[in-house]
Amino acid sequence: MVFLSAYSNCDIPLDQYQSSGGLESYTELRLTKTKFVLINEIWQPGQYEDPYQVIERGAWSCIGAGLYIDTKAARVKAQLSIIGSNPLGYPEVTKPLVFESSNNEVLSKKYCIRRV
């Protein structure tokens, strides 16, 4: 399999993506044509004002709707998907990045929605 960082081969919009939901964590992913910035914040229940923050930067690659980033914990894959019916009130046509199961516990199975 060949991984290409050329944006012309990618269906994923260059943008900022952020997690949503009631977990004790927040993830933001920023994609430019050649680089990513990944911000993960984790906190103890009820202590969201004092998060532990990890920022990672690097190159990313993409094939169609599949995004690959190399974090310190693991190579992580996210797939552009359609959210469909959901309890969060997002339009059903919203296309989040859905991270697959991985050794990166923070990103595993996380949804990140394009920032609007």
PDB file of C-alpha atoms in Angstrom:
ATOM      1  CA  MET A   1       0.000   0.000   0.000  1.00  0.00           C
ATOM      2  CA  VAL A   2       1.324   3.445  -0.921  1.00  0.00           C
ATOM      3  CA  PHE A   3       0.600   6.390   1.366  1.00  0.00           C
ATOM      4  CA  LEU A   4       0.406   9.752  -0.338  1.00  0.00           C
ATOM      5  CA  SER A   5       0.566  13.073   1.424  1.00  0.00           C
ATOM      6  CA  ALA A   6      -0.411  14.918  -1.740  1.00  0.00           C
ATOM      7  CA  TYR A   7      -3.750  16.470  -0.953  1.00  0.00           C
ATOM      8  CA  SER A   8      -5.047  15.926  -4.487  1.00  0.00           C
ATOM      9  CA  ASN A   9      -5.595  12.210  -3.679  1.00  0.00           C
ATOM     10  CA  CYS A  10      -7.634  12.909  -0.567  1.00  0.00           C
ATOM     11  CA  ASP A  11     -11.391  13.210   0.002  1.00  0.00           C
ATOM     12  CA  ILE A  12     -10.946  14.672   3.496  1.00  0.00           C
ATOM     13  CA  PRO A  13     -11.388  18.461   3.678  1.00  0.00           C
ATOM     14  CA  LEU A  14      -8.495  20.467   5.097  1.00  0.00           C
ATOM     15  CA  ASP A  15      -9.940  21.969   8.245  1.00  0.00           C
ATOM     16  CA  GLN A  16     -10.110  21.776  12.021  1.00  0.00           C
ATOM     17  CA  TYR A  17     -11.939  18.835  13.564  1.00  0.00           C
ATOM     18  CA  GLN A  18     -12.987  18.556  17.195  1.00  0.00           C
ATOM     19  CA  SER A  19     -14.520  15.904  19.384  1.00  0.00           C
ATOM     20  CA  SER A  20     -17.855  16.310  21.082  1.00  0.00           C
ATOM     21  CA  GLY A  21     -19.633  14.440  23.805  1.00  0.00           C
ATOM     22  CA  GLY A  22     -19.615  14.023  27.555  1.00  0.00           C
ATOM     23  CA  LEU A  23     -16.271  12.292  28.058  1.00  0.00           C
ATOM     24  CA  GLU A  24     -13.455  13.640  30.207  1.00  0.00           C
ATOM     25  CA  SER A  25     -11.414  14.436  27.113  1.00  0.00           C
ATOM     26  CA  TYR A  26     -11.258  16.815  24.182  1.00  0.00           C
ATOM     27  CA  THR A  27      -9.503  16.257  20.872  1.00  0.00           C
ATOM     28  CA  GLU A  28      -8.773  18.761  18.149  1.00  0.00           C
ATOM     29  CA  LEU A  29      -7.160  17.841  14.842  1.00  0.00           C
ATOM     30  CA  ARG A  30      -5.951  20.519  12.432  1.00  0.00           C
ATOM     31  CA  LEU A  31      -5.068  19.475   8.896  1.00  0.00           C
ATOM     32  CA  THR A  32      -3.067  21.524   6.416  1.00  0.00           C
ATOM     33  CA  LYS A  33      -1.854  20.247   3.042  1.00  0.00           C
ATOM     34  CA  THR A  34       1.227  18.571   4.516  1.00  0.00           C
ATOM     35  CA  LYS A  35       1.048  18.686   8.335  1.00  0.00           C
ATOM     36  CA  PHE A  36      -1.265  17.887  11.214  1.00  0.00           C
ATOM     37  CA  VAL A  37      -1.538  19.281  14.725  1.00  0.00           C
ATOM     38  CA  LEU A  38      -3.289  17.018  17.217  1.00  0.00           C
ATOM     39  CA  ILE A  39      -4.312  18.432  20.596  1.00  0.00           C
ATOM     40  CA  ASN A  40      -5.555  16.011  23.251  1.00  0.00           C
ATOM     41  CA  GLU A  41      -6.815  17.197  26.616  1.00  0.00           C
ATOM     42  CA  ILE A  42      -7.761  14.787  29.401  1.00  0.00           C
ATOM     43  CA  TRP A  43      -9.087  15.643  32.852  1.00  0.00           C
ATOM     44  CA  GLN A  44     -10.483  14.027  35.956  1.00  0.00           C
ATOM     45  CA  PRO A  45     -14.288  14.050  36.317  1.00  0.00           C
ATOM     46  CA  GLY A  46     -15.447  17.530  37.318  1.00  0.00           C
ATOM     47  CA  GLN A  47     -11.979  19.062  36.839  1.00  0.00           C
ATOM     48  CA  TYR A  48     -12.235  20.209  33.213  1.00  0.00           C
ATOM     49  CA  GLU A  49     -10.522  23.520  34.086  1.00  0.00           C
ATOM     50  CA  ASP A  50      -7.276  21.664  34.838  1.00  0.00           C
ATOM     51  CA  PRO A  51      -6.645  19.369  31.840  1.00  0.00           C
ATOM     52  CA  TYR A  52      -3.527  17.409  31.001  1.00  0.00           C
ATOM     53  CA  GLN A  53      -2.649  18.464  27.450  1.00  0.00           C
ATOM     54  CA  VAL A  54      -0.575  16.674  24.820  1.00  0.00           C
ATOM     55  CA  ILE A  55       0.190  18.321  21.470  1.00  0.00           C
ATOM     56  CA  GLU A  56       1.583  16.269  18.605  1.00  0.00           C
ATOM     57  CA  ARG A  57       2.654  17.454  15.162  1.00  0.00           C
ATOM     58  CA  GLY A  58       3.709  15.634  12.056  1.00  0.00           C
ATOM     59  CA  ALA A  59       2.979  14.614   8.504  1.00  0.00           C
ATOM     60  CA  TRP A  60      -0.194  12.823   7.543  1.00  0.00           C
ATOM     61  CA  SER A  61      -1.219  10.720   4.602  1.00  0.00           C
ATOM     62  CA  CYS A  62      -4.505   9.993   2.947  1.00  0.00           C
ATOM     63  CA  ILE A  63      -6.032   7.585   0.475  1.00  0.00           C
ATOM     64  CA  GLY A  64      -9.546   8.575  -0.557  1.00  0.00           C
ATOM     65  CA  ALA A  65     -11.589   8.866   2.651  1.00  0.00           C
ATOM     66  CA  GLY A  66      -8.898   7.240   4.852  1.00  0.00           C
ATOM     67  CA  LEU A  67      -6.624   9.451   6.967  1.00  0.00           C
ATOM     68  CA  TYR A  68      -3.407   8.124   8.541  1.00  0.00           C
ATOM     69  CA  ILE A  69      -1.451   9.962  11.229  1.00  0.00           C
ATOM     70  CA  ASP A  70       1.557   8.771  13.164  1.00  0.00           C
ATOM     71  CA  THR A  71       1.222   9.603  16.848  1.00  0.00           C
ATOM     72  CA  LYS A  72       3.733   8.707  19.541  1.00  0.00           C
ATOM     73  CA  ALA A  73       1.493   5.823  20.628  1.00  0.00           C
ATOM     74  CA  ALA A  74       0.667   4.323  17.231  1.00  0.00           C
ATOM     75  CA  ARG A  75      -0.222   4.851  13.599  1.00  0.00           C
ATOM     76  CA  VAL A  76      -3.867   5.811  13.707  1.00  0.00           C
ATOM     77  CA  LYS A  77      -6.428   5.576  10.931  1.00  0.00           C
ATOM     78  CA  ALA A  78      -9.573   7.664  10.660  1.00  0.00           C
ATOM     79  CA  GLN A  79     -12.277   7.245   8.073  1.00  0.00           C
ATOM     80  CA  LEU A  80     -14.526  10.012   6.756  1.00  0.00           C
ATOM     81  CA  SER A  81     -18.055   8.798   7.421  1.00  0.00           C
ATOM     82  CA  ILE A  82     -21.650  10.025   7.566  1.00  0.00           C
ATOM     83  CA  ILE A  83     -22.998  10.484  11.063  1.00  0.00           C
ATOM     84  CA  GLY A  84     -26.641   9.679  10.319  1.00  0.00           C
ATOM     85  CA  SER A  85     -29.235   9.861  13.067  1.00  0.00           C
ATOM     86  CA  ASN A  86     -27.642  10.980  16.348  1.00  0.00           C
ATOM     87  CA  PRO A  87     -28.641  12.270  19.794  1.00  0.00           C
ATOM     88  CA  LEU A  88     -26.289  15.287  19.602  1.00  0.00           C
ATOM     89  CA  GLY A  89     -28.409  17.274  17.173  1.00  0.00           C
ATOM     90  CA  TYR A  90     -25.964  17.256  14.264  1.00  0.00           C
ATOM     91  CA  PRO A  91     -27.482  17.162  10.772  1.00  0.00           C
ATOM     92  CA  GLU A  92     -27.599  13.563   9.520  1.00  0.00           C
ATOM     93  CA  VAL A  93     -25.357  14.464   6.555  1.00  0.00           C
ATOM     94  CA  THR A  94     -22.528  15.630   8.858  1.00  0.00           C
ATOM     95  CA  LYS A  95     -19.279  13.881   7.892  1.00  0.00           C
ATOM     96  CA  PRO A  96     -17.111  13.217  10.956  1.00  0.00           C
ATOM     97  CA  LEU A  97     -13.701  11.604  11.036  1.00  0.00           C
ATOM     98  CA  VAL A  98     -14.149   8.318  12.884  1.00  0.00           C
ATOM     99  CA  PHE A  99     -10.961   6.942  14.413  1.00  0.00           C
ATOM    100  CA  GLU A 100     -10.613   3.170  14.333  1.00  0.00           C
ATOM    101  CA  SER A 101      -9.590   1.030  17.288  1.00  0.00           C
ATOM    102  CA  SER A 102      -5.903   1.451  17.979  1.00  0.00           C
ATOM    103  CA  ASN A 103      -3.219   1.442  20.648  1.00  0.00           C
ATOM    104  CA  ASN A 104      -3.810   5.180  21.022  1.00  0.00           C
ATOM    105  CA  GLU A 105      -6.427   5.076  23.792  1.00  0.00           C
ATOM    106  CA  VAL A 106      -7.317   8.755  23.437  1.00  0.00           C
ATOM    107  CA  LEU A 107      -8.236   8.488  19.756  1.00  0.00           C
ATOM    108  CA  SER A 108      -9.568   4.930  19.632  1.00  0.00           C
ATOM    109  CA  LYS A 109     -13.166   4.960  18.330  1.00  0.00           C
ATOM    110  CA  LYS A 110     -13.447   8.755  18.707  1.00  0.00           C
ATOM    111  CA  TYR A 111     -15.592  10.918  16.424  1.00  0.00           C
ATOM    112  CA  CYS A 112     -14.287  14.338  15.393  1.00  0.00           C
ATOM    113  CA  ILE A 113     -16.638  16.793  13.697  1.00  0.00           C
ATOM    114  CA  ARG A 114     -15.521  19.566  11.344  1.00  0.00           C
ATOM    115  CA  ARG A 115     -15.448  22.873  13.130  1.00  0.00           C
ATOM    116  CA  VAL A 116     -18.003  25.317  11.703  1.00  0.00           C
TER     117      VAL A 116
END
